[in-house]
mmCIF file of C-alpha atoms in Angstrom:
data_model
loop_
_atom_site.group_PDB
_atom_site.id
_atom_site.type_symbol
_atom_site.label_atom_id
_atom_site.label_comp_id
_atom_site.label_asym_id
_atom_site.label_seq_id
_atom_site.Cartn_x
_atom_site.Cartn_y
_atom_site.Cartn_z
ATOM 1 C CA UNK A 1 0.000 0.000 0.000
ATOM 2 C CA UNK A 2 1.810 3.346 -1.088
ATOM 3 C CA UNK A 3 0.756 6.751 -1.879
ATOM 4 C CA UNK A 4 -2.589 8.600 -1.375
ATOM 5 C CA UNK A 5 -5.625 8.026 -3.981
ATOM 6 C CA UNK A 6 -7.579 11.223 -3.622
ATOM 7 C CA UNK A 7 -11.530 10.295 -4.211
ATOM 8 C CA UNK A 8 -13.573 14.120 -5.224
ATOM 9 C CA UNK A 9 -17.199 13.670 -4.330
ATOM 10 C CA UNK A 10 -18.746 16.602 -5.835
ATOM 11 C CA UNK A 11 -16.571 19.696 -5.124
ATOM 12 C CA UNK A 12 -16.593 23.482 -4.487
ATOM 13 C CA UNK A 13 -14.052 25.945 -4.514
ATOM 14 C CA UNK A 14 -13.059 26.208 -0.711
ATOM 15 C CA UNK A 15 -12.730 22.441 -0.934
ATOM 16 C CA UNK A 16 -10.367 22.246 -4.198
ATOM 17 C CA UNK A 17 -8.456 25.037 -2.864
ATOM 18 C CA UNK A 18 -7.777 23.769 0.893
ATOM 19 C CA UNK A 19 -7.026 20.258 -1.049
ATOM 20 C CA UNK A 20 -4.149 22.260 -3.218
ATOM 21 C CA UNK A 21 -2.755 24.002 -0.255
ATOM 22 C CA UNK A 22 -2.854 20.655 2.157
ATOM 23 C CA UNK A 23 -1.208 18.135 -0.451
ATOM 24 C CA UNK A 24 1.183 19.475 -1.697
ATOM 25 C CA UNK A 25 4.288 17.861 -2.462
ATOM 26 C CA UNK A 26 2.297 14.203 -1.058
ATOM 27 C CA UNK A 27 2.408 11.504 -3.605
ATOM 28 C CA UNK A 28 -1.410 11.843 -4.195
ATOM 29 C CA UNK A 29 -3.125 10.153 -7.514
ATOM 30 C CA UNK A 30 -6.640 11.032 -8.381
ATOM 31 C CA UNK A 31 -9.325 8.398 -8.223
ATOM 32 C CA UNK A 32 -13.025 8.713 -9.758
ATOM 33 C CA UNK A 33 -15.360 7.672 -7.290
ATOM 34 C CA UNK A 34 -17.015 6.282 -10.293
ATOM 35 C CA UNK A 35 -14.220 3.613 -10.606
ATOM 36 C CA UNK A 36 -14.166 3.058 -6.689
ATOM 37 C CA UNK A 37 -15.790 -0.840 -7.313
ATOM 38 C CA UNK A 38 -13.216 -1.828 -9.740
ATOM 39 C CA UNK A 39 -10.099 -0.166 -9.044
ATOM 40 C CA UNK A 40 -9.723 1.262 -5.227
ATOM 41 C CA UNK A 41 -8.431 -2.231 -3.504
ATOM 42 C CA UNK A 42 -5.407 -2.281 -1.452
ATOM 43 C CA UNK A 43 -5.029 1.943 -1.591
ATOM 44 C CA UNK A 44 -4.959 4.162 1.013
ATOM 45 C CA UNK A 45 -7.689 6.481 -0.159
ATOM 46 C CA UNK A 46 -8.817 9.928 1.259
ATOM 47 C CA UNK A 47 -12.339 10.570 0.434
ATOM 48 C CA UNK A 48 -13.132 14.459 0.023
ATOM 49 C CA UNK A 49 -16.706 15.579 -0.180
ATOM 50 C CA UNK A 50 -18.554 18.516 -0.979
ATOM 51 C CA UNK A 51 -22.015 19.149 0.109
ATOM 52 C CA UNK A 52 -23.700 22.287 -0.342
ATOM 53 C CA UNK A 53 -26.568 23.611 2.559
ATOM 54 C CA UNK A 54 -29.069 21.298 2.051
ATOM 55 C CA UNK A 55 -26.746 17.981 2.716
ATOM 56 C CA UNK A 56 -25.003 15.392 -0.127
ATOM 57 C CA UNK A 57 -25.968 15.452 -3.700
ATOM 58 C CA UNK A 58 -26.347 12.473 -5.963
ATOM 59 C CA UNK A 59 -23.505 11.657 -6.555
ATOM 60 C CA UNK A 60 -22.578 11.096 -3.069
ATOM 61 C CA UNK A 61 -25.392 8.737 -3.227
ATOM 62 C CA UNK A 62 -24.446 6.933 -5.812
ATOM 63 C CA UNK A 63 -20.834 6.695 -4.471
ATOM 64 C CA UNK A 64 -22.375 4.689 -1.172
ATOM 65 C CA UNK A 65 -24.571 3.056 -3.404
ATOM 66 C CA UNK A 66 -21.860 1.402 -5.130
ATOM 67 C CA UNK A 67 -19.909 0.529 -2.153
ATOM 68 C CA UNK A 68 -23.196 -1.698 -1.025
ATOM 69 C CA UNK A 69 -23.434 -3.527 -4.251
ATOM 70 C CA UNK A 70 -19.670 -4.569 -3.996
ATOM 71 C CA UNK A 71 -18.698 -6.455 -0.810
ATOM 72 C CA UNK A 72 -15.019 -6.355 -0.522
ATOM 73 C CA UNK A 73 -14.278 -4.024 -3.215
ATOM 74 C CA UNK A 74 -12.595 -1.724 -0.927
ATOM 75 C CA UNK A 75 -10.697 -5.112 1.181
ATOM 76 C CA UNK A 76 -7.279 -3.928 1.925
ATOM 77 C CA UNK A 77 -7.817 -0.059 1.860
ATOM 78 C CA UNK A 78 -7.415 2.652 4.689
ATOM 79 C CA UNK A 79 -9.313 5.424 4.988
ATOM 80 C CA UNK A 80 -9.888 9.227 5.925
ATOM 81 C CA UNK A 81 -12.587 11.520 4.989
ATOM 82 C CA UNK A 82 -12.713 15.288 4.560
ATOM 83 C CA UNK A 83 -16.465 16.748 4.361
ATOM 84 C CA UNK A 84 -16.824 20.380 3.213
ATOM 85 C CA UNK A 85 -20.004 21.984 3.607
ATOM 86 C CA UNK A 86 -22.294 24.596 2.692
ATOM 87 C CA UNK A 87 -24.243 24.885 5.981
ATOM 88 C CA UNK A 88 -23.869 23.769 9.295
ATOM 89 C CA UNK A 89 -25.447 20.785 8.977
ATOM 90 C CA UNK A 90 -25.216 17.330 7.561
ATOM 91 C CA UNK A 91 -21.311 17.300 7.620
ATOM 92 C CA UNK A 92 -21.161 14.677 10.437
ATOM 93 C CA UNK A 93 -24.329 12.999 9.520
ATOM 94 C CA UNK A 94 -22.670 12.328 5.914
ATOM 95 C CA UNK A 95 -19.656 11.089 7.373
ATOM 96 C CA UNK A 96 -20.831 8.443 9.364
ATOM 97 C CA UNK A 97 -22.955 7.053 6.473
ATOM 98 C CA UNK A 98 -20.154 6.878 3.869
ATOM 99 C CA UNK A 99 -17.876 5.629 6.648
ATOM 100 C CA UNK A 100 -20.159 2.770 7.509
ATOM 101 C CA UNK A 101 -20.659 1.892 3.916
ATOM 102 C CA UNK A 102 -16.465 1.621 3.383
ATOM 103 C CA UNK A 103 -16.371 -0.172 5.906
ATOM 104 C CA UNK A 104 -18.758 -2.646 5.365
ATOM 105 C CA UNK A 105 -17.119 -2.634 1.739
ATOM 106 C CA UNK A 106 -13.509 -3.504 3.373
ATOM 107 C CA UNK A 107 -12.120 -0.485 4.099
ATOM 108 C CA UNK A 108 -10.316 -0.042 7.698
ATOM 109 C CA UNK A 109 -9.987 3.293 9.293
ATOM 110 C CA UNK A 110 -7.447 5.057 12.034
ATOM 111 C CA UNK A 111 -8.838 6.813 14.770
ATOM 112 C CA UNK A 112 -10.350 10.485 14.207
ATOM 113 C CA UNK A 113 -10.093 9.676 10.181
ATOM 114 C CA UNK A 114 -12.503 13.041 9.975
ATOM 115 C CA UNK A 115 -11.816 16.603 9.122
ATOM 116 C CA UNK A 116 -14.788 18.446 8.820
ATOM 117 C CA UNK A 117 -15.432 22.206 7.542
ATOM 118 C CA UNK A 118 -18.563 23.323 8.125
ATOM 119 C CA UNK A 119 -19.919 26.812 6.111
ATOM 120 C CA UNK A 120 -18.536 29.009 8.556
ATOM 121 C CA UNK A 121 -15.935 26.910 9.882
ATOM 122 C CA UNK A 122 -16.416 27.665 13.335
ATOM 123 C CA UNK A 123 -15.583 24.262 14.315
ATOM 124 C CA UNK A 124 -11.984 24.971 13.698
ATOM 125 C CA UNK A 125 -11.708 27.957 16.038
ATOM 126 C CA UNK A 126 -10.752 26.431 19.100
ATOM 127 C CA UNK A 127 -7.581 24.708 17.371
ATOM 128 C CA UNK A 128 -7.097 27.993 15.262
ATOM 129 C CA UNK A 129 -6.422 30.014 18.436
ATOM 130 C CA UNK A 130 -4.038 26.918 19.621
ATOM 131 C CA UNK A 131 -2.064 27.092 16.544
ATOM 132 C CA UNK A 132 -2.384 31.228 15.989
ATOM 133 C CA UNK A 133 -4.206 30.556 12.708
ATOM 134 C CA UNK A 134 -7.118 31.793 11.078
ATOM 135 C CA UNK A 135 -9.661 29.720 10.691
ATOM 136 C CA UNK A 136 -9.363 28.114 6.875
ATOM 137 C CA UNK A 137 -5.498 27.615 7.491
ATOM 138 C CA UNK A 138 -6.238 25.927 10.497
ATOM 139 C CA UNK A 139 -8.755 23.504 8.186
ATOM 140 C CA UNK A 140 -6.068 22.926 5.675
ATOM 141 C CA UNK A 141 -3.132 22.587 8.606
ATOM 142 C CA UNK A 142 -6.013 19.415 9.733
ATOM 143 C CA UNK A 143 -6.255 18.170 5.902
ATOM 144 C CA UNK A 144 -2.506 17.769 6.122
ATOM 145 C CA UNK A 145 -2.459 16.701 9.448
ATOM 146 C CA UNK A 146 -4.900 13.631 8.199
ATOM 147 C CA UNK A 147 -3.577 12.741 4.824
ATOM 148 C CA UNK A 148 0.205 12.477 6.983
ATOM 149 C CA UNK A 149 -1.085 9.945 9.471
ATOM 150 C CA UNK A 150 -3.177 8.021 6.535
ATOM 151 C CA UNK A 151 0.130 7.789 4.960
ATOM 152 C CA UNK A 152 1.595 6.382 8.216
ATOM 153 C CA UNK A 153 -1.499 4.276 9.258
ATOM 154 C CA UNK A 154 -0.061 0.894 9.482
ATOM 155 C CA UNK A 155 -3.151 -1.299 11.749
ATOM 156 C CA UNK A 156 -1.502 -3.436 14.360
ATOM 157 C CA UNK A 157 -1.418 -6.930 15.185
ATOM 158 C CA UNK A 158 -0.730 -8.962 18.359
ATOM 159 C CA UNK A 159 1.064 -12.016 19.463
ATOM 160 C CA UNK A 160 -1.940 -12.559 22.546
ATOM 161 C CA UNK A 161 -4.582 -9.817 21.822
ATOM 162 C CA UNK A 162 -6.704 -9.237 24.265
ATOM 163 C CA UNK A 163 -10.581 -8.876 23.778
ATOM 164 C CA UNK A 164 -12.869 -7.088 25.939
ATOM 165 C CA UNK A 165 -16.203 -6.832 25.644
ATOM 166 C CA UNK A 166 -18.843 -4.656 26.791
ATOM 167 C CA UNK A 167 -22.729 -4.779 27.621
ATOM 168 C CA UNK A 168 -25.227 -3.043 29.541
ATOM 169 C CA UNK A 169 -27.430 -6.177 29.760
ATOM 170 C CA UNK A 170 -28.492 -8.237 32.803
ATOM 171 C CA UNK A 171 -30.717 -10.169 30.843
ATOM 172 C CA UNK A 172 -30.004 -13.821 30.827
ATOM 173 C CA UNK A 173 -32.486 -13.684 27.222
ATOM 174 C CA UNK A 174 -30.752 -11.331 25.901
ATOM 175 C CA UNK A 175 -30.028 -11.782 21.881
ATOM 176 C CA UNK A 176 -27.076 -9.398 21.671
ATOM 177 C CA UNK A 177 -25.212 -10.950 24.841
ATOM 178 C CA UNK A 178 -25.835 -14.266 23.312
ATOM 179 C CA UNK A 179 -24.358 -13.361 20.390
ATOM 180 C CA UNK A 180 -21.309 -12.091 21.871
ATOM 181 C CA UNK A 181 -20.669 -14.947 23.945
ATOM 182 C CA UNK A 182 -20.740 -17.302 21.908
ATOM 183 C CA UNK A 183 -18.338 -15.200 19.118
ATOM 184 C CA UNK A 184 -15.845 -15.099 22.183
ATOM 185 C CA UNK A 185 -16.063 -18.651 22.603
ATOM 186 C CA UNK A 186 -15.636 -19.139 19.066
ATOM 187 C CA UNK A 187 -11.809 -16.988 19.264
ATOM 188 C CA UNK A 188 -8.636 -19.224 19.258
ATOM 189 C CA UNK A 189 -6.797 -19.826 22.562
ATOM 190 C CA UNK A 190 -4.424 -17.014 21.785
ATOM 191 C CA UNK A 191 -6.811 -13.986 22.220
ATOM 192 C CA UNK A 192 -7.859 -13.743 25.884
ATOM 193 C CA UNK A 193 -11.442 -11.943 26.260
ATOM 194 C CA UNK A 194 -13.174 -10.168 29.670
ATOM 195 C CA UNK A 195 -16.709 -9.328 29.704
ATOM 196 C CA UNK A 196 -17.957 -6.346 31.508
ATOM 197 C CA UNK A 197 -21.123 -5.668 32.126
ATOM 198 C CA UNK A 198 -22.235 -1.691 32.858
ATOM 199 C CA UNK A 199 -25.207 -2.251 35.009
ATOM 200 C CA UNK A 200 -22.746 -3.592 37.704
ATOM 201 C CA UNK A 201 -23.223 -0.629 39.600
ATOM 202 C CA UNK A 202 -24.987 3.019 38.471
ATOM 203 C CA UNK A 203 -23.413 4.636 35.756
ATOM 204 C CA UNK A 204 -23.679 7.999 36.047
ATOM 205 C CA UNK A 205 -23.810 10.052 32.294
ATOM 206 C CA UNK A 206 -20.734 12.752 32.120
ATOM 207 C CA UNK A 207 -21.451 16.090 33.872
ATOM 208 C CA UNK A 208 -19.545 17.871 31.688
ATOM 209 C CA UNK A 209 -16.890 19.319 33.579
ATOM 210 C CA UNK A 210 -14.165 21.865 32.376
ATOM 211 C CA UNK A 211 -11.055 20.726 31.095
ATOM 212 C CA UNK A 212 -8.923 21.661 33.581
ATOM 213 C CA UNK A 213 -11.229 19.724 36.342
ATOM 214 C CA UNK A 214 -11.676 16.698 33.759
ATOM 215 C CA UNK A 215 -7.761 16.655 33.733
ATOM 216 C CA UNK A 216 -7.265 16.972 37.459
ATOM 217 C CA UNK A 217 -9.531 13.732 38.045
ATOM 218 C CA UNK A 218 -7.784 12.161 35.392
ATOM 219 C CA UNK A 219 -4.807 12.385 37.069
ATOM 220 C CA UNK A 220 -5.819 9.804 39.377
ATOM 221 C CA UNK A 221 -7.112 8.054 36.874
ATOM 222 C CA UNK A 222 -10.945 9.057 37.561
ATOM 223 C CA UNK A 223 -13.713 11.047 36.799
ATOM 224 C CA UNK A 224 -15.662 13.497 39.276
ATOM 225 C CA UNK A 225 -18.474 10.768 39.725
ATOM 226 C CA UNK A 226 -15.877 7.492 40.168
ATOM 227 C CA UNK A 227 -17.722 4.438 40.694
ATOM 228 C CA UNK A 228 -17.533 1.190 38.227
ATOM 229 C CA UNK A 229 -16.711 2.846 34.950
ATOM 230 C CA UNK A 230 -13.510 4.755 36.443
ATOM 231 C CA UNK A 231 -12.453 2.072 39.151
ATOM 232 C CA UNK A 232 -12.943 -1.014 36.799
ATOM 233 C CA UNK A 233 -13.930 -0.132 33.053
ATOM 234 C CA UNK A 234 -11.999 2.142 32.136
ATOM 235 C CA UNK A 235 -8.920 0.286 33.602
ATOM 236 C CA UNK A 236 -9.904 -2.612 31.649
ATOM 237 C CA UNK A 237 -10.295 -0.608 28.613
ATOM 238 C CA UNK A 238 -6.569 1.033 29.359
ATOM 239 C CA UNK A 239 -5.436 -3.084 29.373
ATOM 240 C CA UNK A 240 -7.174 -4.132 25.947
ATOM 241 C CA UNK A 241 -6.515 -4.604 22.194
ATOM 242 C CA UNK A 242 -9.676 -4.388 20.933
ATOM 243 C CA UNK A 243 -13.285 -3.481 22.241
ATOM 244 C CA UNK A 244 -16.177 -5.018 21.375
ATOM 245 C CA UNK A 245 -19.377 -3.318 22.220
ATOM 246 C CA UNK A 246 -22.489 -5.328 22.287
ATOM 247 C CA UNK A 247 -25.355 -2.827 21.168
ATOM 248 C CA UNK A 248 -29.034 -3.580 21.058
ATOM 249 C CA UNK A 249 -31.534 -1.405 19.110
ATOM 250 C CA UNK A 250 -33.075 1.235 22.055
ATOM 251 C CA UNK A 251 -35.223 3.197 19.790
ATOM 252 C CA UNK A 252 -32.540 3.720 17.205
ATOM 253 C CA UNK A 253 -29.897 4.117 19.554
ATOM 254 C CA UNK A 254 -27.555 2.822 21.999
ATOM 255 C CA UNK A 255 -28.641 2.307 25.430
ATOM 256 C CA UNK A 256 -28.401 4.963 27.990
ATOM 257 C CA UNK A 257 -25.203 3.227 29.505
ATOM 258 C CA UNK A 258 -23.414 2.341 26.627
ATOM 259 C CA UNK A 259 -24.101 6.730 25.588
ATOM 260 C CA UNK A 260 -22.571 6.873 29.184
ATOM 261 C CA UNK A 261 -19.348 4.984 28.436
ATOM 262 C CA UNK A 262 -19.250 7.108 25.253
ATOM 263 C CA UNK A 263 -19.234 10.456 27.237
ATOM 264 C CA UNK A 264 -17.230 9.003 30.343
ATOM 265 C CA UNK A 265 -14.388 8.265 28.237
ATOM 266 C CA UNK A 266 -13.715 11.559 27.792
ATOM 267 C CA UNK A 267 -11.385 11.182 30.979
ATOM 268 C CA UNK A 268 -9.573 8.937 29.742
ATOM 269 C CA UNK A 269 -8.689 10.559 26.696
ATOM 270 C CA UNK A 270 -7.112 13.621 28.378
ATOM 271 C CA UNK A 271 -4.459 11.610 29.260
ATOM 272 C CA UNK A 272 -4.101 9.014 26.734
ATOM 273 C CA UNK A 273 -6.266 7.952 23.364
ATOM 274 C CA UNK A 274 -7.450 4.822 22.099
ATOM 275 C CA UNK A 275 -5.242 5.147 18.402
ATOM 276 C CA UNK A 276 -3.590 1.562 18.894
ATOM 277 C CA UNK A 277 -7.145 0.019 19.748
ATOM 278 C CA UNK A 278 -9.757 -1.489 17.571
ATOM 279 C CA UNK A 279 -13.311 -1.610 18.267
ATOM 280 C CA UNK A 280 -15.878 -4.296 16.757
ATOM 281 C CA UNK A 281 -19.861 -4.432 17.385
ATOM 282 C CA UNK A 282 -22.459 -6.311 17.492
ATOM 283 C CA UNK A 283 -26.161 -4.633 16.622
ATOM 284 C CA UNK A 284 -28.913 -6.557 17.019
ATOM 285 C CA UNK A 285 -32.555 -4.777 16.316
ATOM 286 C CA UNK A 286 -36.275 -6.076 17.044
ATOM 287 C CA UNK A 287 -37.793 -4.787 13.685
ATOM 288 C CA UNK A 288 -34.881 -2.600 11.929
ATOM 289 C CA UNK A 289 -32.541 -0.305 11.993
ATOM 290 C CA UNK A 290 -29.054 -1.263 13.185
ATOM 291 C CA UNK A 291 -27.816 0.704 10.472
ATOM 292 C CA UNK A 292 -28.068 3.440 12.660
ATOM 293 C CA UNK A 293 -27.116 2.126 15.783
ATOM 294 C CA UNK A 294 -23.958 0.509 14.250
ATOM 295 C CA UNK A 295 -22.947 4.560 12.689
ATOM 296 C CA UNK A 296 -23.352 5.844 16.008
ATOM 297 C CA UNK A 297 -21.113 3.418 17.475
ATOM 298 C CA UNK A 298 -18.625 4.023 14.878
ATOM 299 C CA UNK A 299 -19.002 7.665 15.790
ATOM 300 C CA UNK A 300 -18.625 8.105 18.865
ATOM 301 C CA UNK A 301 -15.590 5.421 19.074
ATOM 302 C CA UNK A 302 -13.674 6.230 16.025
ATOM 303 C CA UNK A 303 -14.500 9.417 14.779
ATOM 304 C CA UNK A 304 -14.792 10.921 17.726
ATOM 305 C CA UNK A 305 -13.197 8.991 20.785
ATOM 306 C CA UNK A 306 -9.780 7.437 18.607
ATOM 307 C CA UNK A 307 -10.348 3.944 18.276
ATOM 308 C CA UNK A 308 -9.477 2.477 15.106
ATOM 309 C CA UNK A 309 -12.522 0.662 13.259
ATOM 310 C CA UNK A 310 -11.222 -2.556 11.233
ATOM 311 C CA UNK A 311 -12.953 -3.608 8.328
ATOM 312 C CA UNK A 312 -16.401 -4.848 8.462
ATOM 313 C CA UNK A 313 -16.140 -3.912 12.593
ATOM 314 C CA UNK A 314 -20.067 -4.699 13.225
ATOM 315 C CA UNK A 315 -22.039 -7.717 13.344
ATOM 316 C CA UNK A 316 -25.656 -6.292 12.655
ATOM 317 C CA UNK A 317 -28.522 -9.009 13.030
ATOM 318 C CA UNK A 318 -32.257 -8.662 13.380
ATOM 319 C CA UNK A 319 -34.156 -10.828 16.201
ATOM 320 C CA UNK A 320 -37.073 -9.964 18.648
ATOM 321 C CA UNK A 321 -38.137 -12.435 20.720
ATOM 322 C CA UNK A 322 -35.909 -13.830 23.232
ATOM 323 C CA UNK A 323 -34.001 -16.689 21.416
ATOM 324 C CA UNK A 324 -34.703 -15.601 18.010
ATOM 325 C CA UNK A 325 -31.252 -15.542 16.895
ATOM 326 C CA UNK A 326 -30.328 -18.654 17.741
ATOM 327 C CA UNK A 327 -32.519 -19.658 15.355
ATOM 328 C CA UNK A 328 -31.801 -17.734 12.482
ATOM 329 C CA UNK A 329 -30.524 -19.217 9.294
ATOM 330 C CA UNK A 330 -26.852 -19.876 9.499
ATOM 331 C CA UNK A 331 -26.128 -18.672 12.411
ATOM 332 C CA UNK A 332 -23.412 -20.902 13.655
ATOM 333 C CA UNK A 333 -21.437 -19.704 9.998
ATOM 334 C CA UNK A 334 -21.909 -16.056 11.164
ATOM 335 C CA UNK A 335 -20.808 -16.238 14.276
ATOM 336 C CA UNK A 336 -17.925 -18.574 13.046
ATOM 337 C CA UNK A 337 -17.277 -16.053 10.084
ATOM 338 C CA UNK A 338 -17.106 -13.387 12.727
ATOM 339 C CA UNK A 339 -14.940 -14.618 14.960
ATOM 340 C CA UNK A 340 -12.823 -15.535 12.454
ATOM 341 C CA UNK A 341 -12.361 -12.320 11.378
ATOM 342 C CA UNK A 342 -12.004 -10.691 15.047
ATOM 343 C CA UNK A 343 -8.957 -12.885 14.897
ATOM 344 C CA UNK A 344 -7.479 -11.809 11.803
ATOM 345 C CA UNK A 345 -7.846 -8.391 12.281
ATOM 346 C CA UNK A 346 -5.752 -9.058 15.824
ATOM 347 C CA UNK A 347 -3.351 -11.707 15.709
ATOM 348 C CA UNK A 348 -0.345 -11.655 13.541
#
């Protein structure tokens, strides 16, 4: 894997321009997203995407559209993303989408693989007054600052990796913990695998503290509530490989603890991040919808909180009644096929 493949979704002005300024001198070939089933495998490829106010246009569309109706056309590939918009909206939104679909295609991504630049790019003015920059250099300083550590991104594997797992379930019926047991079961003898379950004590949401107070617990290696998640989970979390998160469908979201552990781990991250960690899910939904469970997970843990996402990181699986999955069709080749691939992602 050498070199960047640039992938233009769209485009506008600001976008070509910060794209100019940010690459240059990179080894950087151009790559039309309308080739992206045929010809992207094995690159490291930097999708950049413009969207005007109202969201993405069709051809944005068509370029996830594509990446459905070809499994594995993107196996092999790392990626980062660049959205440019034309509002304040719909910049995050389109990321997770497009990110879920590469994925699901193949592709693996580093932690924070995002730059965003939103109309007014506001939400580069808190680095801009780090660096002393206005507010587009500071966007083109991140471009850079991405496309550099795609070049670098080399995903790491492990002699003895070490699994933990994470639920918020006490529910003996439960579907997704099923699921998740038995994949660990299903790992070779070299990956060694903890489960932790988040209603082992009350998990308080974060209260947002400032930075400074966020840091000083942190010290200590806790948060200004304590209790399970900073005397046990987060330890464990410090200790692991790899995470994976066991998510059932709560009305098109993750479950109020697992949005907990998502906001808690903010203490963590002051004084370390998650880059040489992958995360994996499973998603299971009563009627439909994991979709969007599974792109909030990979928000919140990759693009936002700095765990890498390997390829095809999320098990999604519909099932309602308690015991329906172990029922389904082929479910002993899933959760074979998934474990399987938990394992290859890890171990060398």
């Amino acid at each position: 894997m050498s070199g960047l493949y640039l992938v233009r979704v769209a485009g506008s002005a600001r976008l070509n321009g910060a794209l100019d300024a940010a690459l240059g001198g990179m080894d950087v070939q151009a790559l039309a997203w309308q080739k992206i089933a045929s010809e992207a495998a094995g690159k490291r490829i930097l999708f950049a995407v413009a969207m005007d106010e109202y969201g993405p246009d069709g051809q944005f569309l068509a370029l996830v559209r594509a990446l459905r109706q070809n499994p594995g056309c993107l196996s092999g590939c790392s990626g980062a993303i660049v959205i440019d918009g034309g509002g304040e909206l719909y910049t995050k939104q389109a990321a997770q989408e497009l990110t879920l679909a590469a994925n699901m295609a193949g592709c693996a991504f580093m932690g924070k693989p995002l730059v965003e630049g939103t109309a007014s790019l506001y939400n580069q003015h808190i680095l801009a007054k780090q660096l002393e920059l206005g507010w587009y250099e500071t966007y083109v300083y991140q471009i850079r600052k991405l496309a550099l550590r795609l070049l670098a991104f080399a995903p790491p594997k492990f002699d003895a990796p070490r699994l933990l797992m994470l639920h918020a379930s006490s529910n003996r019926r439960s579907n997704t913990v099923w699921l998740g047991r038995e994949t660990l079961a299903r790992l070779p003898g070299a990956v060694s695998s903890r489960e932790l379950c988040l209603q082992n004590g009350t998990i308080h949401d974060c209260r947002g503290c400032s930075y400074d107070a966020c840091s000083h617990f942190a010290e200590s290696s806790s948060c200004f509530y304590g209790g399970v998640l900073s005397e046990e989970v987060l330890p464990a979390i410090v200790q692991s490989d790899a995470l994976l998160l066991l998510c059932p469908n709560y009305n098109d979201a993750v479950s109020a603890n697992i949005t907990a552990l998502f906001n808690r781990l903010t203490s963590l991250l002051v004084r370390q991040d998650l880059f040489e960690k992958y995360v994996f899910g499973i998603v299971v939904s009563g009627y439909s919808g994991s979709d969007l469970v599974a792109r909030q997970l990979l928000g919140a843990m990759c693009l936002n909180k700095t765990a890498m996402l390997p390829p095809e990181f999320c098990l999604m699986q519909t099932a309602h009644d308690a015991g329906t999955v172990q029922r389904l069709p082929d479910v002993e080749k899933v959760l074979n096929g998934f474990a399987g691939h938990i394992a290859q992602v890890l171990m060398q």
